[in-house]
Amino acid sequence: MKSNLLALIFFISGFLFAQQIDVVDFKRAAVSVSFQPEMKKVLGEVDYSLEILKSTDSIFLDAVSMEFSQVMLNGNLVDFRNDSKRLWIKHKFKKGKTYDLSFKYKAQPKKALYFIDWEYPEGNKQIWTQGQGKYTSNWLPSIDDMNDKIEFDLSIIFNKNYEVIANGKLIEKQISHSTMTWHYDMQKPMASYLVALVIGKYDKQIEYSERGVHLEMYYYPKDSLKFEPTYRYTKQMFDFLEGEIGVPYPWQNYKQIPVKDFLYAGMENTSATIFSDAFVVNDTAFVDKNYVNVNAHELAHQWFGDLVTETSGTHHWLQEGFATYYALLAERDVFGDNYYYWRLYEYLQELDVQDKSGGSTALLNPKSSSTTFYKKGAWVLHLLREQVGDEAFREAVKHYLNKNAFKNVQTEDFIREVEQASKQDLSKFVKLWLENKDLNYNLMLESLKQSVFIQEYLMVDCELYTSKCKEYLNSWISDEAMAKVIEQIPNQITSDNFKSPIKVRQAIATSISTIPERLKQDYESLLQDESYVTIEVALMNLWRNFPQTRNNYLNQIKGIVGFHDKNVRMLWLTLAIITENFEPENKSEYFKELIDYTSPKYSFDIRQNAFMYLKQIQACNEQCKDNLKQGTKHHNWQFSKFSKSMLEAINSN
């Protein structure tokens, strides 16, 4: 590779991260932690084994706002300094020597470890971690620098009535009166940000991969009927990725745990993915919102991010781009080629919107957006595979992972392997797709046109209405193409179009806001669809268009809840309250229920829905406002921002 810019980036990133990792190598950490959840405190003991690479008079651990005691080096008290950001150990460390560093600590973390619902008797009490980036040091003295990989073994002491899940293999449980100690063993090293634990009330089911890897899938006891649709295709995708990547799953087992009020969709902690319980779904919800893509994405990270880890943000696409791409491959194995190309098309449209707003950046820009790292990163791998061929691509990925297992990588490490496997000079490819900030939309679209499915979709276009468009509505084009036509010419829809599959019917529901009398009966049939999106939209539109039959519609879907955020139930409650002659004797109970959903005992997505509906009908009372004030302090910054904005809007009226 002859790219000067890329070489300069590699030099700079290498210089920035040649810090303590050149002086000391932390090998292993034996961690014992307990918690005081009502006070949101962590009590811990840690024993680190380390090797000195260069003689030095001090080393450090990242530790945010902690108290330390009994700090010992090789069994003797040692001089230390705690500056609230780091624990500094002062000693004449000798090159080539190994040391044992142990201490006790107390922490009250403001991020990275969250105590959920301990102040609410009826809440879903949990403790869970989210250390993405460099935040584990808020609850565990560790190394923020992801270039230092450590074998973490966790022992967790907690109330025996709760389940405790962490990285690695559970090797022992010890009961002592009201508590239990859970001992988890990791056999291989990982970056500190991937250390994880979850405590809560869970059941689990175990499946086994083709190679016999334990796939442990956790769920709340009340959600036993949602287990199958939530974890649907898990084993198939696990086995597919092992075969496609060509490198065996690198950890002892694989666990997945849903939690309340998670910060993101999911997080790929080593051997233990934590994900938002908003993805715990039933069969109907699965149609529109399911865990499959997040499941595949976080699983792919077990190789790309956990086994091999970026050296710095410059190479973040090596984690997110790879996880996005391999998730698409896994979904392709489940749903077929058309799904794969459709998702690539959707990614391209998202990238195009970003480009037109002036937000495009190079893939190697550490300040790039998630859209760039994830979607453009996946696209680059798709295009690279097209250029070098399947065989060379697979061989390169396999060598790349095996050569750099449990180490840190830069983009050059991967490109070098692809060049060797393909016998191609990829300097032009790197310049065009990794270093260049431009989108190259037309080149990407040409790649997509290899799919007949995409060709058809692009050909079918009725923005400029022609006589041919009406023919499209009666032809055997794909559901995606049919939905596109319906969105463009909703006034041409006939009763026959309602006989289409569920996704096309959903397009009808969302495209027609003014329902003609001739389609009233057909449109009413949408309330029977196995889609909570369709039901919600159809109910709202029917209620608006036909006041005389509002009670019929409300009675028809009275017991439907909808997604995790109770989308259908929230709309139903709101309409039941404001529909003048509908169950007047029950209106106070319906209002009480809607207000109750703003309470902190519910997940933030449920609360947000309730707040929005109450604002729309100008019914946010004092209890609602108090709950909104509480929301401004929520650990999820998006919900906190929403709460602040809504509180200001309500108070200004």
XYZ file of C-alpha atoms in Angstrom:
653
model
C 0.000 0.000 0.000
C 1.398 3.358 -1.058
C -1.015 5.826 0.551
C 0.952 8.556 2.360
C -2.124 9.827 4.183
C -2.987 6.405 5.529
C 0.609 5.854 6.622
C 0.595 9.219 8.420
C -2.640 8.307 10.223
C -1.137 5.019 11.373
C 2.011 6.806 12.638
C 0.038 9.407 14.579
C -2.345 6.882 16.139
C 0.581 4.671 17.113
C 2.354 7.609 18.751
C -0.714 8.655 20.726
C -1.242 5.206 22.190
C 2.386 4.387 22.967
C 1.874 5.533 26.526
C 1.638 3.343 29.624
C 1.157 0.213 27.495
C 4.874 0.465 26.599
C 5.796 0.572 30.282
C 3.543 -1.977 31.974
C 1.379 -4.876 30.874
C -1.527 -5.697 33.194
C -2.006 -9.445 32.740
C -4.826 -10.569 35.014
C -7.367 -9.097 37.418
C -9.131 -11.081 40.130
C -12.100 -8.890 41.050
C -14.509 -9.314 43.947
C -17.422 -6.869 44.153
C -20.543 -6.377 46.228
C -23.177 -3.668 46.102
C -25.325 -1.438 48.255
C -28.054 -0.789 45.669
C -30.205 1.535 47.755
C -27.155 3.803 48.190
C -25.847 3.095 44.664
C -22.455 2.032 46.000
C -19.857 -0.486 44.872
C -17.500 -2.197 47.325
C -14.628 -4.101 45.815
C -11.312 -5.866 46.128
C -8.968 -6.280 43.182
C -5.767 -8.222 42.698
C -3.821 -7.335 39.540
C -0.907 -9.318 38.114
C 1.354 -7.152 35.973
C 4.674 -7.198 34.126
C 7.006 -4.220 33.831
C 8.211 -3.635 30.260
C 10.371 -0.589 31.007
C 11.786 0.483 34.355
C 9.682 3.254 35.882
C 8.968 4.945 39.198
C 5.159 4.869 38.895
C 2.235 3.181 37.201
C -1.478 3.951 37.271
C -4.973 2.575 37.024
C -7.901 4.677 35.828
C -10.302 5.135 38.736
C -12.970 7.856 38.811
C -13.931 9.299 42.213
C -13.045 6.265 44.320
C -11.765 5.648 47.830
C -8.865 3.204 48.315
C -7.490 1.273 51.243
C -5.000 -1.542 51.888
C -3.088 -0.762 48.684
C -0.337 -3.398 48.560
C 2.420 -4.408 46.173
C 3.639 -7.997 46.487
C 1.937 -8.216 49.870
C 3.444 -5.030 51.323
C 1.831 -1.635 51.785
C 2.946 0.701 49.010
C 2.961 4.457 48.525
C 0.047 5.585 46.357
C -1.744 8.715 45.242
C -5.429 9.034 44.396
C -6.263 12.139 42.327
C -9.938 11.145 41.765
C -9.167 10.175 38.167
C -6.322 7.704 38.640
C -4.757 5.537 41.290
C -0.986 6.121 41.084
C 1.376 3.536 42.518
C 4.837 4.869 43.421
C 7.650 2.318 43.405
C 10.948 1.608 41.677
C 9.572 -0.883 39.175
C 12.201 -2.967 37.382
C 12.012 -4.020 33.752
C 11.206 -7.706 33.293
C 9.819 -8.154 36.809
C 6.266 -9.237 37.637
C 4.282 -7.709 40.478
C 1.068 -8.330 42.353
C -0.979 -5.193 43.061
C -3.979 -5.494 45.399
C -6.338 -3.049 47.091
C -9.837 -2.429 48.379
C -12.023 0.354 47.027
C -15.396 2.061 47.280
C -17.211 3.792 44.428
C -20.488 5.557 43.777
C -20.488 5.615 39.965
C -22.309 8.293 38.012
C -21.989 6.315 34.785
C -21.007 2.873 33.455
C -22.843 0.977 36.223
C -26.524 1.643 36.817
C -28.848 0.798 39.703
C -32.336 0.476 38.246
C -35.601 0.787 40.234
C -34.198 0.146 43.727
C -36.199 3.109 45.043
C -39.493 1.713 43.699
C -41.017 -1.303 45.524
C -42.868 -2.446 42.395
C -39.978 -1.729 40.000
C -37.875 -4.120 37.930
C -34.809 -4.020 40.174
C -31.568 -4.449 38.256
C -27.882 -3.586 38.227
C -26.090 -3.506 34.881
C -22.974 -2.095 33.270
C -22.245 -0.188 30.070
C -18.555 0.585 29.700
C -18.436 1.386 25.969
C -15.425 3.551 25.178
C -13.569 4.133 28.437
C -16.100 4.183 31.242
C -15.543 0.962 33.189
C -13.139 2.925 35.393
C -16.187 4.596 36.954
C -17.010 1.398 38.886
C -13.894 -0.783 38.548
C -10.296 0.476 38.764
C -9.037 -0.553 35.318
C -7.370 0.693 32.146
C -9.275 3.072 29.879
C -6.773 2.467 27.084
C -8.296 -0.367 25.025
C -4.793 -1.365 23.875
C -4.115 -3.043 27.220
C -5.971 -6.356 27.300
C -6.452 -8.135 30.610
C -7.924 -11.436 31.729
C -10.725 -10.466 34.121
C -12.146 -13.004 36.576
C -15.146 -11.690 38.502
C -16.602 -12.789 41.823
C -19.884 -11.050 42.599
C -21.612 -11.128 45.985
C -25.326 -10.387 46.025
C -28.763 -11.357 47.331
C -29.273 -15.046 46.540
C -32.768 -14.383 45.169
C -31.311 -12.620 42.135
C -29.531 -13.920 39.051
C -25.995 -12.649 38.444
C -24.480 -12.801 34.946
C -20.961 -11.715 33.932
C -18.207 -12.331 31.384
C -16.893 -15.862 31.031
C -17.894 -19.175 32.528
C -19.698 -19.582 35.831
C -17.450 -22.002 37.701
C -18.921 -21.877 41.196
C -21.742 -20.481 43.348
C -21.284 -20.199 47.109
C -24.292 -19.618 49.381
C -23.881 -17.766 52.665
C -27.093 -17.024 54.574
C -28.941 -14.444 52.448
C -26.218 -13.898 49.850
C -24.547 -15.860 47.123
C -21.096 -15.431 45.556
C -20.954 -16.021 41.834
C -17.496 -16.864 40.456
C -16.964 -16.187 36.745
C -13.788 -17.203 34.941
C -12.370 -15.686 31.754
C -9.634 -17.656 30.011
C -8.553 -14.963 27.533
C -7.743 -11.244 27.814
C -10.005 -8.376 26.767
C -10.133 -4.591 26.883
C -11.479 -3.131 30.136
C -14.492 -1.489 28.469
C -15.859 -4.979 27.747
C -16.091 -6.028 31.418
C -19.766 -6.544 32.204
C -22.266 -7.784 34.737
C -26.035 -7.891 35.089
C -28.052 -8.555 38.246
C -31.793 -9.070 38.131
C -34.711 -11.514 38.205
C -34.254 -13.789 35.191
C -34.972 -17.205 33.792
C -32.888 -18.655 30.973
C -32.854 -21.258 28.244
C -29.726 -22.861 26.801
C -29.103 -24.017 23.255
C -25.918 -25.485 21.825
C -24.178 -24.463 18.634
C -22.988 -27.045 16.122
C -19.597 -27.025 17.880
C -21.226 -27.335 21.312
C -20.866 -23.720 22.486
C -23.396 -22.870 25.219
C -25.830 -20.184 24.030
C -27.451 -18.841 27.198
C -30.521 -16.669 26.570
C -32.037 -14.810 29.516
C -35.549 -13.396 29.895
C -37.842 -12.020 32.586
C -40.058 -14.757 34.096
C -43.189 -12.895 32.934
C -41.929 -12.993 29.332
C -41.721 -16.753 28.823
C -44.125 -16.598 25.854
C -41.925 -13.947 24.213
C -38.761 -16.027 24.456
C -38.982 -17.701 21.035
C -39.785 -14.619 18.915
C -37.212 -12.568 20.803
C -34.340 -15.008 20.252
C -35.569 -16.362 16.911
C -32.731 -17.471 14.575
C -30.049 -17.121 17.287
C -28.548 -20.586 16.829
C -28.786 -20.383 13.037
C -26.947 -17.053 12.961
C -24.312 -18.229 15.439
C -23.521 -21.302 13.352
C -23.578 -19.269 10.147
C -21.122 -16.664 11.429
C -18.689 -19.297 12.691
C -18.688 -20.867 9.235
C -18.622 -17.618 7.271
C -15.863 -16.010 9.332
C -13.824 -19.207 9.368
C -12.566 -18.698 12.920
C -14.213 -20.546 15.832
C -16.095 -18.466 18.378
C -13.245 -17.369 20.685
C -14.884 -17.403 24.131
C -16.137 -20.050 26.570
C -19.858 -19.403 26.076
C -22.264 -16.758 24.796
C -24.882 -15.032 26.937
C -27.575 -12.489 26.061
C -29.406 -10.481 28.706
C -32.188 -7.884 28.275
C -32.211 -4.957 30.714
C -34.471 -2.036 31.482
C -33.636 1.474 30.238
C -30.449 0.476 28.433
C -28.510 3.298 26.796
C -28.342 1.707 23.340
C -29.865 -1.155 21.366
C -27.175 -3.552 22.553
C -23.575 -3.873 23.700
C -21.118 -6.605 22.754
C -19.426 -7.227 26.110
C -17.095 -10.194 25.802
C -19.211 -13.358 25.899
C -22.135 -11.402 27.429
C -24.256 -9.148 25.212
C -26.538 -6.774 27.109
C -29.488 -5.412 25.138
C -32.547 -3.224 25.600
C -35.638 -5.074 26.777
C -37.570 -3.045 24.185
C -36.511 -5.862 21.828
C -38.324 -8.496 23.868
C -41.248 -9.106 21.497
C -44.188 -11.364 20.764
C -45.020 -12.828 17.343
C -46.993 -9.792 16.179
C -44.349 -7.280 17.206
C -41.702 -9.401 15.450
C -43.155 -8.343 12.077
C -42.152 -4.696 12.553
C -39.599 -4.568 15.357
C -37.430 -7.495 16.353
C -34.053 -8.343 17.841
C -32.633 -10.213 14.832
C -30.330 -7.485 13.470
C -29.122 -6.336 16.897
C -28.619 -9.988 17.832
C -26.455 -10.628 14.753
C -24.579 -7.319 15.101
C -23.531 -7.841 18.718
C -22.632 -11.464 18.005
C -20.363 -10.430 15.117
C -18.603 -8.061 17.524
C -17.385 -11.075 19.510
C -14.840 -11.458 16.698
C -14.655 -7.874 15.421
C -14.119 -5.678 18.467
C -13.681 -8.247 21.223
C -11.217 -10.752 19.711
C -9.456 -8.046 17.693
C -9.865 -4.495 18.972
C -9.143 -1.146 17.337
C -6.105 0.774 18.531
C -8.000 4.073 18.367
C -11.107 5.805 17.027
C -9.389 6.257 13.673
C -9.994 2.571 13.054
C -13.464 2.357 14.586
C -14.904 1.011 11.343
C -12.934 -2.200 11.938
C -15.455 -2.850 14.710
C -18.723 -1.228 13.697
C -18.418 -1.603 9.929
C -17.488 -5.270 10.255
C -20.260 -5.984 12.786
C -22.824 -4.257 10.541
C -21.640 -6.134 7.453
C -21.509 -9.561 9.057
C -24.913 -8.993 10.657
C -26.254 -8.384 7.146
C -24.646 -11.603 5.949
C -26.263 -13.504 8.811
C -29.645 -11.956 8.008
C -29.106 -12.802 4.351
C -28.759 -16.435 5.402
C -32.084 -16.150 7.249
C -34.164 -13.896 4.986
C -32.550 -14.244 1.546
C -30.686 -12.196 -1.069
C -33.442 -9.636 -1.648
C -33.400 -8.681 2.022
C -29.628 -8.246 1.906
C -29.704 -5.912 -1.100
C -32.706 -4.029 0.256
C -30.877 -3.273 3.484
C -27.815 -2.101 1.532
C -30.116 0.149 -0.475
C -31.575 1.592 2.736
C -28.058 2.182 4.085
C -27.166 3.989 0.872
C -30.187 6.279 1.171
C -29.223 7.112 4.764
C -25.685 7.893 3.665
C -27.026 10.030 0.813
C -29.148 12.101 3.208
C -26.062 12.635 5.376
C -23.996 13.577 2.312
C -26.538 16.112 1.055
C -26.625 17.761 4.477
C -22.830 18.189 4.350
C -22.126 15.486 6.922
C -20.018 13.063 4.892
C -16.587 12.275 6.287
C -13.817 9.812 5.552
C -14.154 6.364 7.084
C -10.764 6.892 8.779
C -11.877 10.127 10.425
C -12.198 9.396 14.173
C -14.910 12.070 14.402
C -17.148 10.430 11.814
C -20.789 9.738 12.596
C -22.251 6.381 13.513
C -23.884 6.347 10.068
C -20.430 6.504 8.490
C -18.750 3.951 10.767
C -21.636 1.477 10.606
C -23.315 1.877 7.214
C -20.439 3.110 5.059
C -18.133 0.632 6.784
C -20.452 -2.226 5.815
C -20.688 -0.908 2.287
C -16.900 -0.745 1.936
C -16.620 -4.413 2.908
C -19.343 -5.310 0.404
C -17.467 -3.456 -2.347
C -14.086 -4.864 -1.318
C -15.462 -8.399 -1.463
C -16.838 -7.685 -4.927
C -13.417 -6.500 -6.077
C -11.241 -9.300 -4.692
C -13.738 -12.171 -4.774
C -15.264 -14.416 -2.105
C -12.331 -16.780 -1.715
C -9.677 -14.097 -1.218
C -11.933 -12.082 1.073
C -12.664 -15.036 3.342
C -9.025 -16.090 3.430
C -7.951 -12.546 4.342
C -10.500 -12.236 7.167
C -9.463 -15.590 8.591
C -5.743 -14.704 8.555
C -6.457 -11.232 9.938
C -8.313 -12.637 12.949
C -5.937 -15.504 13.659
C -2.819 -13.352 13.377
C -4.203 -10.597 15.625
C -6.265 -12.640 18.078
C -6.528 -10.959 21.516
C -4.531 -8.008 20.163
C -5.213 -4.532 18.816
C -5.395 -3.666 15.141
C -5.262 -0.842 12.648
C -6.784 -0.616 9.194
C -3.417 -1.413 7.611
C -3.413 -4.840 9.336
C -6.608 -5.818 7.541
C -5.783 -4.276 4.167
C -2.399 -6.035 4.175
C -4.094 -9.412 4.582
C -6.536 -8.697 1.746
C -3.692 -7.617 -0.538
C -1.771 -10.797 0.199
C -4.772 -13.058 -0.287
C -5.966 -11.365 -3.483
C -2.543 -10.485 -4.978
C -3.945 -6.993 -5.600
C -2.615 -3.527 -4.802
C -5.467 -1.890 -2.896
C -3.995 1.600 -2.588
C -6.557 3.023 -5.036
C -9.390 1.282 -3.205
C -8.190 2.672 0.133
C -7.922 6.177 -1.283
C -11.377 6.054 -2.880
C -13.358 4.378 -0.099
C -11.476 4.882 3.191
C -9.620 8.177 2.862
C -12.049 10.053 0.632
C -14.947 11.783 2.363
C -17.144 11.756 -0.755
C -19.973 9.232 -0.906
C -19.499 7.978 -4.507
C -23.244 7.346 -4.644
C -23.401 6.352 -8.310
C -20.687 3.714 -7.954
C -22.519 2.196 -5.020
C -25.816 2.220 -6.894
C -24.205 0.421 -9.826
C -23.094 -2.294 -7.437
C -26.664 -2.660 -6.190
C -27.984 -3.033 -9.728
C -26.435 -6.483 -9.860
C -29.602 -7.446 -8.003
C -32.635 -7.920 -10.288
C -34.775 -7.142 -7.253
C -33.150 -3.694 -6.899
C -33.317 -3.103 -10.649
C -37.075 -3.636 -10.537
C -37.486 -1.372 -7.526
C -35.577 1.455 -9.191
C -37.496 1.017 -12.446
C -40.885 1.297 -10.741
C -41.337 5.012 -10.125
C -44.560 7.014 -10.179
C -43.467 10.404 -8.893
C -44.357 11.622 -12.386
C -47.639 9.776 -12.866
C -48.098 7.884 -16.122
C -50.682 5.379 -17.306
C -48.184 2.624 -16.556
C -48.356 3.404 -12.843
C -51.892 2.092 -12.565
C -50.683 -1.151 -14.119
C -48.059 -1.461 -11.381
C -50.828 -1.597 -8.778
C -52.190 -4.728 -10.461
C -48.862 -6.417 -11.248
C -46.670 -8.956 -9.451
C -43.902 -6.554 -8.484
C -42.129 -6.940 -5.135
C -43.748 -5.793 -1.913
C -41.134 -3.032 -1.593
C -41.838 -1.762 -5.123
C -45.591 -1.964 -4.551
C -45.287 0.001 -1.309
C -43.280 2.633 -3.183
C -46.008 3.007 -5.811
C -48.736 3.224 -3.162
C -46.859 5.965 -1.320
C -46.504 7.907 -4.590
C -50.082 7.532 -5.887
C -52.340 6.784 -2.880
C -55.350 8.247 -4.734
C -55.197 5.356 -7.215
C -55.619 2.594 -4.619
C -58.515 0.192 -5.136
C -60.115 -2.553 -3.060
C -57.972 -5.142 -4.837
C -54.815 -3.586 -3.394
C -55.994 -4.473 0.122
C -55.576 -8.161 -0.799
C -51.798 -7.693 -0.723
C -49.276 -8.981 1.870
C -48.914 -7.284 5.232
C -46.099 -4.865 4.293
C -48.104 -3.528 1.337
C -51.188 -3.131 3.533
C -49.010 -1.228 5.994
C -48.017 1.139 3.178
C -51.712 1.654 2.424
C -52.400 2.441 6.085
C -49.632 5.023 6.298
C -50.208 6.566 2.838
C -53.937 7.320 3.078
C -54.848 9.933 5.674
C -58.155 10.933 4.092
C -60.086 7.711 3.572
C -62.636 7.734 0.715
C -66.008 6.237 1.547
C -65.548 3.614 -1.173
C -62.541 2.200 0.726
C -63.964 2.481 4.250
C -64.716 -1.201 4.686
C -61.385 -2.251 3.174
C -59.487 0.188 5.370
C -61.293 -1.096 8.474
C -59.860 -4.539 7.757
C -56.420 -3.135 8.564
C -57.375 -3.223 12.250
C -57.157 -7.023 11.983
C -53.570 -7.097 10.684
C -50.772 -8.799 12.584
C -48.839 -5.533 12.754
C -48.887 -3.056 15.623
C -47.708 -0.291 13.288
C -50.652 -0.905 10.962
C -53.169 -1.126 13.810
C -51.950 2.116 15.404
C -52.028 4.106 12.168
C -55.331 2.603 11.016
C -57.049 3.339 14.329
C -55.949 6.970 14.268
C -57.029 7.515 10.656
C -60.364 5.749 11.047
C -61.117 7.696 14.250
C -60.440 10.974 12.421
C -62.333 10.130 9.228
C -65.475 8.494 10.598
C -66.659 10.117 13.864
C -69.943 8.241 13.785
C -68.240 4.849 14.197
C -65.483 5.800 16.655
C -66.904 3.649 19.438
C -66.849 0.589 17.173
C -63.158 1.045 16.450
C -62.284 1.563 20.106
C -64.214 -1.535 21.144
C -62.560 -3.583 18.414
C -58.995 -3.161 19.683
C -59.651 -2.496 23.351
C -57.290 -5.190 24.660
C -54.326 -4.669 22.308
C -51.141 -3.310 23.926
C -48.662 -3.195 21.031
C -44.893 -2.906 21.229
C -42.829 -2.596 24.388
C -43.680 1.129 24.445
C -47.416 0.240 24.458
C -47.966 2.224 21.265
C -51.458 0.883 20.565
C -52.602 1.022 24.197
C -51.390 4.613 24.612
C -53.286 5.773 21.531
C -56.366 3.816 22.609
C -56.353 5.380 26.083
C -55.997 8.871 24.642
C -58.828 8.392 22.170
C -61.009 6.733 24.822
C -60.532 9.787 27.062
C -61.349 12.382 24.396
C -64.145 10.508 22.574
C -67.176 12.225 24.048
C -69.678 9.380 24.301
C -67.322 6.452 24.819
C -67.579 4.768 28.256
C -67.973 7.972 30.314
C -68.055 5.905 33.491
C -64.491 4.655 32.821
C -62.780 7.836 31.662
C -61.226 8.605 35.056
C -59.690 5.112 35.189
C -58.318 5.475 31.675
C -56.817 8.853 32.549
C -55.317 7.401 35.729
C -53.718 4.607 33.700
C -52.238 7.031 31.178
C -50.829 9.195 33.976
C -49.420 6.106 35.693
C -47.383 5.267 32.578
C -45.339 8.429 33.177
C -44.040 6.928 36.434
C -40.333 5.991 36.799
C -41.352 2.393 37.477
C -41.901 2.081 33.702
C -39.249 2.069 30.990
C -38.398 5.416 29.464
C -39.933 4.543 26.072
C -43.285 3.889 27.757
C -43.013 7.092 29.786
C -42.102 9.131 26.728
C -45.162 7.911 24.841
C -47.419 8.758 27.784
C -45.919 12.231 28.172
C -46.433 13.007 24.475
C -50.088 11.949 24.459
C -50.836 13.868 27.657
C -49.255 16.968 26.170
C -51.319 16.606 22.990
C -54.576 16.569 24.939
C -53.247 19.229 27.358
C -53.734 16.948 30.351
C -50.306 16.790 31.995
C -51.336 17.317 35.633
C -49.104 17.845 38.666
C -48.299 14.141 38.970
C -47.333 14.122 35.304
C -45.132 17.205 35.775
C -43.421 15.688 38.820
C -42.618 12.571 36.815
C -41.382 14.761 33.977
C -39.044 16.564 36.389
C -37.720 13.182 37.508
C -37.154 12.336 33.844
C -34.803 15.302 33.446
C -32.336 13.453 35.713
C -32.609 10.101 33.924
C -29.369 8.298 33.046
C -30.453 8.003 29.409
C -29.405 11.350 27.946
C -31.936 11.243 25.105
C -34.852 10.765 27.493
C -33.407 13.375 29.841
C -33.197 15.847 26.958
C -36.761 15.009 25.899
C -38.030 15.538 29.460
C -36.339 18.925 29.781
C -37.712 20.102 26.455
C -41.254 18.942 27.203
C -41.223 20.403 30.709
C -40.226 23.784 29.288
C -42.966 23.573 26.662
C -45.658 22.665 29.207
C -44.581 25.352 31.683
C -44.536 28.013 28.969
C -48.184 27.384 28.037
